[in-house]
Amino acid sequence: MAEGPNLARRLVRHRGAVAGLAILSALGLLALGAPWLSPRDPIKTSPRTALQAPGSGYLLGSDQFGRDVASRVLHGARISLVVGLISVSIAVGIGAPIGLVSGYYGSRLDAVLMRVIDVLLAFPGILLALAIVSVLTPGLGNVMIAVGLAAVPTYARLVRASVLSAREQVYVEAARAIGGRDRTILTRYILPNVVAPLIVTATLGLGTAILSAAALSFLGLGSQPPTAEWGRMLAEGRDYLREAWWISTFPGLGIMLTVLAMNLLGDGLRDLLDPRLKV
Amino acid sequence: MLIYLARRILAVVPVLFGVTLAVFSMLFLVPGDPVKMMLAEFVTSPDQIAQMRAQLHLDEPLPQQYGRFVANALRGDLGTSIRSRRLVATEIAENVGNTAQLALASMAVAVAIGVPLGLLAALFRNTWLDVGSMVVALLGVSMPSFWLGLLLIFVFSLHLAWFPATGGGDLLHLVLPSLTLGTIASAIIARLTRSSMLEVLGQDYVRTARAKGLAWWGVVVRHALKNALIPVITIFGLQFGNLLAGAVIVETVFSRPGLGRLIVGGILAKDFPLVQGTVLFIAAFYVMINVLVDVAYAFVDPRIRVG
């Protein structure tokens, strides 16, 4: 990671990564500025102007309660980005240390931790997050915890694999030979090898986390009304598809654009940081 | 081969054991009293709560409860749903067909779209065909399934009226849900097929086949594709699991009966036995599918058995 400026230069030349970064920056700015950019209050209802088509009055139309879809989509960007960041932080914060310890110390501890991870991996896709939400009771906060915990195995395995390959390097052996302590070896020599794949996976993981969280909210297990959250908005617009396609179309577009940007950036970072991971 | 098989199957036992333990503990990780939570909507007397406790065997020591849970599960008894008062196993049996149908149809859609897309991209590397296919695949992995489902309903049922929007039953009801789920899964298959194909096309035996004058298409199909699809097969297991999980969402979009609707309904109604039973069923099924895929993989690629 010492190649900081060099990396930045190469990143700028990567078309996909630049596109992803550009979309993300735009979304980030919109999300930050949502309270000031929104034409109207995102949760204020006005039944008299319900189901207005997109146009001069309502830029992206209004929903069945007369709420402004544009304002709700803007505020939804805030929620989705924050939910993604917090979920991935939880996943990395728990998964990375598990993988680090498991890969470095090996033996019994490794065997036990990996069996636990194996069990968690037996719940496919969003099922683990669903099971966790069912225990924690629905809500946006619990969705973040559930999506985060459900992704822990991914990071634990990734970090463990990176540590296992780094541990065998000659410089680690050398560091141990001159009497380096475990702590020093772990943080100084092994951690840097883990960082590159971790950044790539976490960037891609942001997209996945946003998708899962929106899905849980769509199912009614996440954000509760009247929160302007994209997944929830899609669910609310579902019954008005015939009369008002815009209620569910724009939040869906928001989710896709955000996840697309994360994927573009993640793929770009993978190309640059870790060519070995290339899929 | 037999040793490999035996080892692979034995390795599943502790995982399944862990899965039952995880599902069993769900009830005890609930903050507060699960029984009171489950009965929250009913007017209950302390007697009824005690009765419910006894019915769920919550008055016994934990190890005994867990033993009973596993023993019952092995006999196919997953408890009784609190809302419907029916056996969870019966509820699953009635719904599993719908979900399996959806998952299989989606898999067919995913392969039918994903493999040709990846193949085209690899064969015409760095042309607009490659870029176009990969942009489509990228959109596919970025698209929320529930949104794609709504878009398909909007176009194909509300406007064109070709297919019904909601419900289950006949094959017509299967088209839009499996298209939704399959399109999204096809993106991953397309990317994998492309990279795997590119790797194989660079191999010596492909060059040899070309050098001895074999027709290009013959080489692509007989030599390259056959080998390139091996890693694609392994991801089938993973994908099948994802399709089962994805069905949870798509079933809700299309109001289609199935295991997904069962789970979501169960969670919303705090019907823990129903949720536990269905989650356990899907996880166990997924583990089994993965074993089957591993075994199939070992058949296709002899190198695996040795390792």
Coordinates of C-alpha atoms in Angstrom, one line a residue:
Chain A
M1 CA 0.0 0.0 0.0
A2 CA 3.1 2.2 -0.2
E3 CA 2.2 3.0 -3.7
G4 CA -0.3 5.7 -2.7
P5 CA 0.1 8.4 -5.4
N6 CA 0.8 5.8 -8.0
L7 CA -2.3 3.9 -7.2
A8 CA -4.4 7.1 -7.4
R9 CA -3.0 7.8 -10.8
R10 CA -3.8 4.3 -12.1
L11 CA -7.2 4.5 -10.6
V12 CA -8.0 7.7 -12.5
R13 CA -7.0 5.8 -15.7
H14 CA -9.4 2.9 -15.0
R15 CA -12.6 3.8 -16.8
G16 CA -14.9 1.6 -14.7
A17 CA -13.5 2.8 -11.4
V18 CA -13.7 6.4 -12.5
A19 CA -17.4 5.9 -13.5
G20 CA -18.1 4.2 -10.2
L21 CA -16.3 6.9 -8.2
A22 CA -18.1 9.7 -10.1
I23 CA -21.5 8.1 -9.5
L24 CA -20.7 7.5 -5.8
S25 CA -19.5 11.1 -5.3
A26 CA -22.6 12.5 -6.9
L27 CA -24.8 10.2 -4.7
G28 CA -22.8 11.1 -1.6
L29 CA -23.3 14.8 -2.3
L30 CA -27.0 14.3 -2.9
A31 CA -27.3 12.3 0.2
L32 CA -25.4 14.8 2.3
G33 CA -27.4 17.7 0.9
A34 CA -30.8 15.9 1.0
P35 CA -32.3 18.2 3.6
W36 CA -31.5 21.3 1.6
L37 CA -31.9 19.9 -1.9
S38 CA -35.3 18.3 -1.3
P39 CA -38.1 20.4 -2.7
R40 CA -40.5 19.2 0.0
D41 CA -40.7 17.4 3.4
P42 CA -40.2 13.7 2.6
I43 CA -42.7 12.4 5.1
K44 CA -45.3 15.1 5.0
T45 CA -48.5 13.8 3.5
S46 CA -51.0 15.9 1.4
P47 CA -53.9 13.7 0.3
R48 CA -55.2 16.2 -2.1
T49 CA -52.2 16.0 -4.3
A50 CA -51.8 12.2 -4.2
L51 CA -50.6 10.2 -7.2
Q52 CA -49.4 13.2 -9.3
A53 CA -47.5 12.3 -12.4
P54 CA -43.9 13.5 -12.7
G55 CA -43.8 17.0 -14.1
S56 CA -43.6 20.6 -13.1
G57 CA -45.4 20.3 -9.7
Y58 CA -43.7 17.2 -8.5
L59 CA -40.4 16.5 -10.3
L60 CA -40.6 12.7 -9.8
G61 CA -44.3 12.6 -9.0
S62 CA -46.1 12.1 -5.7
D63 CA -47.1 8.9 -4.0
Q64 CA -50.5 7.6 -2.7
F65 CA -50.2 9.9 0.4
G66 CA -49.2 12.9 -1.7
R67 CA -45.6 12.8 -0.5
D68 CA -43.0 14.0 -2.9
V69 CA -41.2 11.1 -4.5
A70 CA -38.1 13.2 -5.4
S71 CA -37.6 14.3 -1.8
R72 CA -38.1 10.7 -0.6
V73 CA -35.6 9.3 -3.1
L74 CA -33.0 11.9 -2.0
H75 CA -33.5 11.1 1.7
G76 CA -33.5 7.4 0.8
A77 CA -29.9 7.8 -0.6
R78 CA -28.8 8.9 2.9
I79 CA -30.3 5.9 4.6
S80 CA -29.0 3.4 2.0
L81 CA -25.5 4.7 2.1
V82 CA -25.4 4.8 5.9
V83 CA -26.9 1.3 6.2
G84 CA -24.4 -0.1 3.8
L85 CA -21.4 1.5 5.6
I86 CA -22.5 0.4 9.0
S87 CA -23.4 -3.1 7.9
V88 CA -20.0 -3.6 6.2
S89 CA -18.2 -2.1 9.2
I90 CA -19.9 -4.6 11.5
A91 CA -19.0 -7.4 9.1
V92 CA -15.4 -6.4 8.7
G93 CA -15.0 -5.4 12.4
I94 CA -16.0 -8.9 13.5
G95 CA -14.9 -11.0 10.5
A96 CA -11.4 -9.6 10.0
P97 CA -10.2 -10.2 13.6
I98 CA -11.6 -13.8 13.5
G99 CA -9.8 -14.5 10.3
L100 CA -6.6 -12.9 11.5
V101 CA -6.5 -14.9 14.7
S102 CA -7.7 -18.1 13.1
G103 CA -5.2 -17.9 10.3
Y104 CA -2.2 -16.8 12.4
Y105 CA -2.5 -19.1 15.4
G106 CA -4.0 -22.0 13.5
S107 CA -4.5 -25.4 15.2
R108 CA -7.4 -25.9 17.6
L109 CA -8.7 -22.3 17.7
D110 CA -8.7 -22.2 13.9
A111 CA -10.5 -25.5 13.7
V112 CA -13.2 -24.3 16.1
L113 CA -13.7 -20.9 14.5
M114 CA -13.8 -22.3 11.0
R115 CA -16.5 -24.9 12.0
V116 CA -18.6 -22.1 13.3
I117 CA -18.1 -20.2 10.0
D118 CA -19.0 -23.3 8.1
V119 CA -22.3 -23.5 10.0
L120 CA -23.1 -19.9 9.2
L121 CA -22.3 -20.5 5.6
A122 CA -24.9 -23.2 5.5
F123 CA -27.6 -20.5 5.4
P124 CA -27.6 -19.4 1.8
G125 CA -27.9 -15.7 0.7
I126 CA -30.3 -13.6 2.6
L127 CA -31.6 -16.4 4.7
L128 CA -29.1 -15.8 7.5
A129 CA -30.0 -12.1 7.7
L130 CA -33.7 -13.1 7.7
A131 CA -33.1 -15.5 10.6
I132 CA -31.3 -12.9 12.6
V133 CA -33.9 -10.2 11.9
S134 CA -36.6 -12.6 13.0
V135 CA -34.8 -13.0 16.4
L136 CA -34.0 -9.3 16.8
T137 CA -37.5 -8.1 15.7
P138 CA -37.9 -5.9 12.5
G139 CA -36.4 -2.4 12.3
L140 CA -33.8 -0.5 10.4
G141 CA -31.2 -0.8 13.2
N142 CA -31.6 -4.5 13.4
V143 CA -31.4 -4.8 9.6
M144 CA -27.9 -3.3 9.8
I145 CA -26.9 -5.8 12.5
A146 CA -28.4 -8.7 10.6
V147 CA -26.9 -7.8 7.3
G148 CA -23.6 -7.2 9.0
L149 CA -23.5 -10.4 11.0
A150 CA -24.6 -12.4 7.9
A151 CA -21.5 -11.2 6.0
V152 CA -19.1 -12.0 8.8
P153 CA -18.2 -15.4 7.4
T154 CA -17.2 -13.9 4.0
Y155 CA -14.6 -11.6 5.7
A156 CA -13.4 -14.1 8.2
R157 CA -12.6 -16.6 5.4
L158 CA -11.0 -14.0 3.1
V159 CA -8.7 -12.6 5.9
R160 CA -7.9 -16.1 7.0
A161 CA -6.8 -17.1 3.5
S162 CA -4.7 -14.0 3.1
V163 CA -3.1 -14.6 6.4
L164 CA -2.3 -18.2 5.7
S165 CA -0.5 -17.3 2.5
A166 CA 1.3 -14.4 4.1
R167 CA 2.4 -16.5 7.1
E168 CA 4.5 -18.7 4.9
Q169 CA 6.5 -15.8 3.4
V170 CA 10.2 -15.6 4.1
Y171 CA 10.0 -12.1 5.7
V172 CA 7.6 -13.4 8.3
E173 CA 9.9 -16.2 9.1
A174 CA 12.7 -13.8 9.3
A175 CA 10.8 -11.5 11.6
R176 CA 10.0 -14.5 13.9
A177 CA 13.7 -15.6 13.8
I178 CA 14.9 -12.2 15.1
G179 CA 12.4 -12.6 18.0
G180 CA 9.5 -10.4 16.8
R181 CA 6.5 -10.7 18.9
D182 CA 3.2 -12.1 17.5
R183 CA 1.6 -8.7 17.8
T184 CA 4.3 -7.0 15.9
I185 CA 4.4 -9.7 13.2
L186 CA 0.6 -9.6 12.8
T187 CA 0.3 -5.9 12.5
R188 CA 3.5 -5.0 10.7
Y189 CA 4.0 -7.9 8.3
I190 CA 0.8 -9.8 7.9
L191 CA -1.9 -7.1 8.0
P192 CA -0.6 -5.2 5.0
N193 CA -1.1 -8.3 2.9
V194 CA -4.7 -8.6 4.1
V195 CA -5.6 -5.0 3.4
A196 CA -5.8 -5.0 -0.4
P197 CA -8.2 -8.0 -0.8
L198 CA -10.2 -6.7 2.1
I199 CA -10.7 -3.2 0.5
V200 CA -11.8 -4.8 -2.7
T201 CA -14.2 -7.2 -1.0
A202 CA -15.6 -4.6 1.3
T203 CA -16.3 -2.2 -1.6
L204 CA -18.2 -4.9 -3.4
G205 CA -19.7 -5.9 -0.1
L206 CA -21.2 -2.4 0.3
G207 CA -23.3 -3.0 -2.8
T208 CA -24.4 -6.4 -1.5
A209 CA -25.3 -5.0 1.9
I210 CA -27.3 -2.2 0.4
L211 CA -29.2 -4.7 -1.7
S212 CA -29.9 -7.0 1.2
A213 CA -31.0 -4.2 3.5
A214 CA -33.3 -2.8 0.9
A215 CA -34.7 -6.3 0.3
L216 CA -35.4 -6.8 4.0
S217 CA -37.2 -3.5 4.1
F218 CA -39.1 -4.4 1.0
L219 CA -40.3 -7.5 2.9
G220 CA -41.5 -5.3 5.7
L221 CA -38.8 -6.5 8.1
G222 CA -36.7 -3.3 8.0
S223 CA -37.5 0.3 8.0
Q224 CA -40.9 1.2 9.2
P225 CA -43.3 3.8 7.7
P226 CA -43.1 6.7 7.2
T227 CA -39.3 6.5 6.8
A228 CA -38.2 7.4 3.3
E229 CA -36.2 4.2 2.6
W230 CA -35.8 2.8 -0.9
G231 CA -36.8 -0.8 -0.3
R232 CA -39.9 0.3 1.7
M233 CA -40.8 2.8 -1.0
L234 CA -40.8 0.0 -3.6
A235 CA -43.1 -2.1 -1.4
E236 CA -45.5 0.8 -0.9
G237 CA -45.5 1.6 -4.6
R238 CA -46.2 -2.0 -5.5
D239 CA -50.0 -1.7 -5.1
Y240 CA -50.1 1.4 -7.3
L241 CA -48.0 0.1 -10.2
R242 CA -50.8 0.5 -12.6
E243 CA -51.8 4.1 -11.7
A244 CA -48.4 5.4 -10.6
W245 CA -45.4 3.6 -11.9
W246 CA -43.1 6.4 -10.6
I247 CA -43.6 5.6 -6.9
S248 CA -41.6 2.3 -7.2
T249 CA -39.5 3.0 -10.3
F250 CA -37.3 5.9 -9.0
P251 CA -36.3 4.3 -5.7
G252 CA -35.4 1.1 -7.6
L253 CA -33.3 3.1 -10.0
G254 CA -31.6 4.7 -6.9
I255 CA -30.7 1.2 -5.5
M256 CA -29.4 0.0 -8.8
L257 CA -27.3 3.1 -9.4
T258 CA -25.8 2.9 -6.0
V259 CA -25.0 -0.8 -6.2
L260 CA -23.7 -0.4 -9.7
A261 CA -21.3 2.3 -8.6
M262 CA -20.0 0.1 -5.8
N263 CA -19.5 -2.8 -8.2
L264 CA -17.7 -0.6 -10.8
L265 CA -15.4 0.8 -8.1
G266 CA -14.9 -2.6 -6.5
D267 CA -14.0 -4.3 -9.8
G268 CA -11.7 -1.4 -10.6
L269 CA -9.9 -1.6 -7.3
R270 CA -9.6 -5.4 -7.8
D271 CA -7.9 -4.9 -11.1
L272 CA -5.5 -2.5 -9.6
L273 CA -4.8 -3.8 -6.2
D274 CA -5.0 -7.5 -6.6
P275 CA -4.8 -8.9 -10.1
R276 CA -4.7 -12.4 -8.7
L277 CA -8.3 -12.1 -7.6
K278 CA -9.5 -11.3 -11.1
V279 CA -12.7 -13.2 -11.8
Chain B
M1 CA -13.4 -42.1 -5.2
L2 CA -15.2 -44.0 -2.5
I3 CA -12.9 -42.6 0.2
Y4 CA -13.5 -39.1 -1.2
L5 CA -17.3 -39.7 -1.1
A6 CA -17.2 -41.0 2.4
R7 CA -15.0 -38.2 3.7
R8 CA -17.2 -35.5 2.0
I9 CA -20.4 -37.0 3.4
L10 CA -18.9 -37.4 6.9
A11 CA -17.8 -33.7 6.9
V12 CA -21.4 -32.7 6.6
V13 CA -22.5 -34.3 9.9
P14 CA -20.9 -31.6 12.2
V15 CA -22.2 -28.8 9.9
L16 CA -25.7 -30.1 10.1
F17 CA -25.3 -30.5 13.8
G18 CA -24.2 -26.9 14.1
V19 CA -27.1 -25.8 11.9
T20 CA -29.6 -27.5 14.2
L21 CA -27.9 -25.9 17.2
A22 CA -28.0 -22.4 15.6
V23 CA -31.7 -22.8 14.6
F24 CA -32.5 -24.2 18.1
S25 CA -30.9 -21.3 19.8
M26 CA -32.9 -18.7 17.8
L27 CA -35.7 -19.0 20.3
F28 CA -33.3 -18.2 23.2
L29 CA -31.7 -15.3 21.6
V30 CA -35.0 -13.4 21.4
P31 CA -34.8 -10.5 23.8
G32 CA -37.5 -11.0 26.4
D33 CA -39.8 -14.0 26.8
P34 CA -40.4 -15.7 23.5
V35 CA -43.7 -17.1 24.6
K36 CA -45.1 -13.8 25.7
M37 CA -43.9 -12.3 22.4
M38 CA -45.6 -15.1 20.4
L39 CA -48.8 -14.7 22.2
A40 CA -48.6 -10.9 22.3
E41 CA -51.7 -10.4 20.2
F42 CA -53.9 -12.8 22.1
V43 CA -55.4 -12.1 25.5
T44 CA -53.6 -14.6 27.7
S45 CA -53.8 -15.8 31.2
P46 CA -50.8 -17.0 33.1
D47 CA -52.3 -20.5 32.7
Q48 CA -52.2 -20.3 29.0
I49 CA -48.6 -19.0 29.0
A50 CA -47.6 -21.9 31.2
Q51 CA -49.5 -24.3 28.9
M52 CA -47.7 -22.9 25.9
R53 CA -44.4 -23.3 27.7
A54 CA -45.1 -26.9 28.4
Q55 CA -46.3 -27.4 24.8
L56 CA -43.0 -26.1 23.5
H57 CA -41.1 -28.0 26.3
L58 CA -39.6 -24.7 27.5
D59 CA -39.9 -25.9 31.1
E60 CA -37.3 -28.6 30.6
P61 CA -33.5 -28.1 30.9
L62 CA -31.8 -26.8 27.8
P63 CA -29.8 -29.9 26.8
Q64 CA -32.9 -32.0 27.0
Q65 CA -34.8 -29.5 24.9
Y66 CA -32.1 -29.6 22.3
G67 CA -31.9 -33.3 22.3
R68 CA -35.7 -33.4 21.7
F69 CA -35.4 -30.8 18.9
V70 CA -32.8 -32.9 17.0
A71 CA -34.5 -36.2 17.6
N72 CA -37.8 -34.7 16.4
A73 CA -36.2 -33.1 13.4
L74 CA -34.5 -36.4 12.4
R75 CA -38.0 -37.9 12.4
G76 CA -39.3 -35.1 10.3
D77 CA -41.2 -33.5 13.1
L78 CA -40.4 -29.8 13.1
G79 CA -43.1 -28.7 15.6
T80 CA -46.4 -27.0 15.3
S81 CA -47.1 -23.6 13.8
I82 CA -48.5 -21.2 16.4
R83 CA -50.8 -19.4 14.1
S84 CA -52.2 -22.2 11.9
R85 CA -51.9 -24.9 14.6
R86 CA -50.8 -27.2 11.8
L87 CA -47.6 -29.2 11.7
V88 CA -44.6 -27.2 10.4
A89 CA -43.6 -30.2 8.3
T90 CA -47.0 -30.2 6.6
E91 CA -46.8 -26.4 5.9
I92 CA -43.3 -27.0 4.3
A93 CA -44.5 -30.0 2.3
E94 CA -47.3 -28.0 0.8
N95 CA -45.0 -25.1 -0.2
V96 CA -41.7 -26.7 -1.1
G97 CA -42.9 -27.8 -4.5
N98 CA -43.7 -24.2 -5.6
T99 CA -40.3 -22.9 -4.4
A100 CA -38.4 -25.9 -6.0
Q101 CA -40.3 -25.2 -9.3
L102 CA -39.3 -21.6 -9.1
A103 CA -35.7 -22.3 -8.3
L104 CA -35.3 -24.9 -11.0
A105 CA -37.0 -22.7 -13.7
S106 CA -34.8 -19.8 -12.6
M107 CA -31.7 -21.9 -12.9
A108 CA -32.7 -22.9 -16.4
V109 CA -33.2 -19.2 -17.3
A110 CA -29.9 -18.3 -15.7
V111 CA -27.9 -20.9 -17.7
A112 CA -29.8 -20.1 -20.9
I113 CA -28.8 -16.5 -20.6
G114 CA -25.6 -16.6 -18.7
V115 CA -23.6 -19.2 -20.6
P116 CA -24.1 -17.8 -24.1
L117 CA -23.5 -14.3 -22.9
G118 CA -20.2 -15.3 -21.2
L119 CA -19.2 -17.4 -24.2
L120 CA -19.8 -14.5 -26.6
A121 CA -17.9 -12.1 -24.4
A122 CA -14.9 -14.5 -24.2
L123 CA -14.8 -15.3 -27.9
F124 CA -15.0 -11.7 -29.0
R125 CA -12.8 -10.4 -26.2
N126 CA -12.3 -6.6 -26.2
T127 CA -14.9 -6.0 -28.9
W128 CA -18.3 -4.3 -28.4
L129 CA -19.9 -7.7 -27.9
D130 CA -17.6 -8.3 -24.9
V131 CA -18.1 -4.9 -23.4
G132 CA -21.9 -5.0 -24.1
S133 CA -22.3 -8.5 -22.5
M134 CA -20.3 -7.5 -19.4
V135 CA -22.3 -4.2 -19.0
V136 CA -25.4 -6.3 -19.1
A137 CA -24.0 -8.7 -16.5
L138 CA -22.9 -5.7 -14.3
L139 CA -26.4 -4.3 -14.5
G140 CA -27.7 -7.8 -13.6
V141 CA -25.6 -8.1 -10.4
S142 CA -26.6 -4.5 -9.4
M143 CA -30.3 -4.8 -9.9
P144 CA -32.6 -5.5 -6.9
S145 CA -34.7 -8.6 -7.8
F146 CA -37.8 -7.0 -6.3
W147 CA -37.4 -4.0 -8.6
L148 CA -36.8 -6.1 -11.7
G149 CA -39.9 -8.1 -10.7
L150 CA -42.0 -5.0 -10.5
L151 CA -40.7 -3.8 -13.8
L152 CA -41.6 -7.1 -15.5
I153 CA -45.1 -7.0 -13.9
F154 CA -45.5 -3.4 -15.2
V155 CA -44.6 -4.3 -18.8
F156 CA -45.7 -7.9 -19.2
S157 CA -48.8 -8.1 -17.1
L158 CA -50.2 -4.6 -16.7
H159 CA -49.4 -3.3 -20.2
L160 CA -49.1 -6.3 -22.5
A161 CA -51.3 -8.6 -20.4
W162 CA -49.2 -11.6 -21.5
F163 CA -48.7 -13.1 -18.0
P164 CA -50.5 -13.0 -14.7
A165 CA -48.9 -10.6 -12.2
T166 CA -49.5 -12.5 -9.0
G167 CA -50.4 -15.9 -7.6
G168 CA -49.1 -19.4 -8.3
G169 CA -50.3 -22.6 -9.9
D170 CA -49.8 -23.1 -13.6
L171 CA -46.8 -22.6 -15.8
L172 CA -48.0 -19.1 -16.9
H173 CA -47.6 -17.9 -13.3
L174 CA -44.0 -19.3 -13.3
V175 CA -42.8 -17.2 -16.2
L176 CA -42.3 -13.8 -14.7
P177 CA -40.9 -14.9 -11.3
S178 CA -38.4 -17.3 -12.9
L179 CA -37.4 -14.6 -15.4
T180 CA -36.8 -12.2 -12.5
L181 CA -34.7 -14.6 -10.4
G182 CA -33.0 -16.2 -13.4
T183 CA -31.9 -12.9 -15.0
I184 CA -30.2 -11.8 -11.9
A185 CA -28.4 -15.2 -11.4
S186 CA -27.4 -15.2 -15.1
A187 CA -25.2 -12.2 -14.5
I188 CA -22.9 -14.2 -12.2
I189 CA -22.9 -17.2 -14.5
A190 CA -22.0 -15.0 -17.5
R191 CA -19.0 -13.4 -15.7
L192 CA -17.8 -16.8 -14.6
T193 CA -18.2 -18.4 -18.0
R194 CA -16.3 -15.5 -19.6
S195 CA -13.3 -15.6 -17.3
S196 CA -13.1 -19.4 -17.2
M197 CA -13.4 -19.6 -21.0
L198 CA -10.7 -17.0 -21.5
E199 CA -8.4 -19.1 -19.3
V200 CA -9.1 -22.3 -21.2
L201 CA -8.7 -20.6 -24.6
G202 CA -5.1 -19.7 -23.5
Q203 CA -4.2 -23.3 -22.8
D204 CA -1.8 -25.3 -24.9
Y205 CA -4.2 -28.0 -25.8
V206 CA -6.5 -25.5 -27.4
R207 CA -3.6 -24.1 -29.4
T208 CA -2.7 -27.6 -30.4
A209 CA -6.2 -28.4 -31.6
R210 CA -6.2 -25.3 -33.6
A211 CA -2.7 -25.9 -35.0
K212 CA -3.6 -29.4 -36.3
G213 CA -6.3 -27.7 -38.4
L214 CA -9.5 -28.3 -36.5
A215 CA -12.3 -26.0 -37.2
W216 CA -12.6 -23.1 -34.8
W217 CA -16.1 -23.8 -33.6
G218 CA -15.2 -27.5 -33.1
V219 CA -12.4 -26.5 -30.8
V220 CA -14.5 -24.0 -29.0
V221 CA -17.3 -26.4 -28.3
R222 CA -15.5 -29.7 -27.9
H223 CA -12.2 -28.7 -26.2
A224 CA -12.7 -25.3 -24.7
L225 CA -16.3 -25.0 -23.5
K226 CA -16.3 -28.5 -22.0
N227 CA -13.5 -27.6 -19.7
A228 CA -14.5 -24.0 -19.1
L229 CA -17.9 -25.1 -17.7
I230 CA -16.3 -27.1 -14.9
P231 CA -15.9 -24.2 -12.5
V232 CA -19.3 -23.0 -13.6
I233 CA -20.8 -26.3 -12.3
T234 CA -19.3 -25.7 -8.9
I235 CA -21.0 -22.4 -8.6
F236 CA -24.3 -24.1 -9.3
G237 CA -24.6 -25.3 -5.8
L238 CA -23.9 -21.9 -4.5
Q239 CA -26.2 -20.4 -7.0
F240 CA -29.0 -22.8 -6.2
G241 CA -28.8 -21.8 -2.6
N242 CA -28.9 -18.2 -3.6
L243 CA -31.9 -18.9 -5.8
L244 CA -33.7 -20.6 -2.8
A245 CA -32.9 -17.5 -0.7
G246 CA -33.8 -15.2 -3.6
A247 CA -37.1 -17.0 -3.9
V248 CA -38.0 -15.6 -0.5
I249 CA -38.0 -12.1 -2.0
V250 CA -39.4 -12.9 -5.5
E251 CA -42.3 -14.9 -4.0
T252 CA -43.3 -11.8 -2.0
V253 CA -43.1 -9.6 -5.1
F254 CA -45.4 -12.0 -7.1
S255 CA -47.5 -13.0 -4.1
R256 CA -46.6 -16.6 -5.0
P257 CA -47.0 -19.4 -2.4
G258 CA -43.8 -21.0 -1.3
L259 CA -41.2 -21.4 1.4
G260 CA -40.2 -17.7 1.2
R261 CA -43.7 -16.5 1.9
L262 CA -43.9 -19.0 4.7
I263 CA -40.8 -17.6 6.4
V264 CA -41.7 -13.9 5.9
G265 CA -45.2 -14.5 7.1
G266 CA -43.8 -16.4 10.1
I267 CA -41.4 -13.7 11.0
L268 CA -44.1 -11.0 10.8
A269 CA -46.5 -13.1 12.9
K270 CA -43.7 -14.1 15.4
D271 CA -44.5 -17.7 14.6
F272 CA -41.1 -19.0 15.8
P273 CA -41.6 -22.7 15.3
L274 CA -42.6 -22.1 11.7
V275 CA -39.6 -19.8 11.0
Q276 CA -37.2 -22.2 12.7
G277 CA -38.5 -25.2 10.9
T278 CA -38.5 -23.6 7.5
V279 CA -35.0 -22.1 8.0
L280 CA -33.7 -25.4 9.2
F281 CA -35.2 -27.2 6.2
I282 CA -33.7 -24.8 3.6
A283 CA -30.2 -24.8 5.3
A284 CA -30.2 -28.6 5.5
F285 CA -31.3 -28.8 1.9
Y286 CA -28.6 -26.4 0.8
V287 CA -25.9 -28.3 2.6
M288 CA -27.0 -31.5 0.8
I289 CA -27.0 -29.8 -2.6
N290 CA -23.5 -28.6 -2.0
V291 CA -22.4 -32.2 -1.2
L292 CA -24.0 -33.3 -4.4
V293 CA -22.3 -30.6 -6.4
D294 CA -18.9 -31.5 -4.8
V295 CA -19.5 -35.2 -5.7
A296 CA -20.5 -34.3 -9.2
Y297 CA -17.4 -32.1 -9.5
A298 CA -15.2 -35.0 -8.4
F299 CA -16.8 -37.1 -11.2
V300 CA -16.2 -34.5 -13.8
D301 CA -12.7 -33.6 -12.7
P302 CA -10.6 -36.5 -11.4
R303 CA -8.0 -34.1 -10.0
I304 CA -10.3 -33.2 -7.1
R305 CA -10.6 -36.7 -5.7
V306 CA -6.9 -36.9 -5.0
G307 CA -6.7 -33.6 -3.1

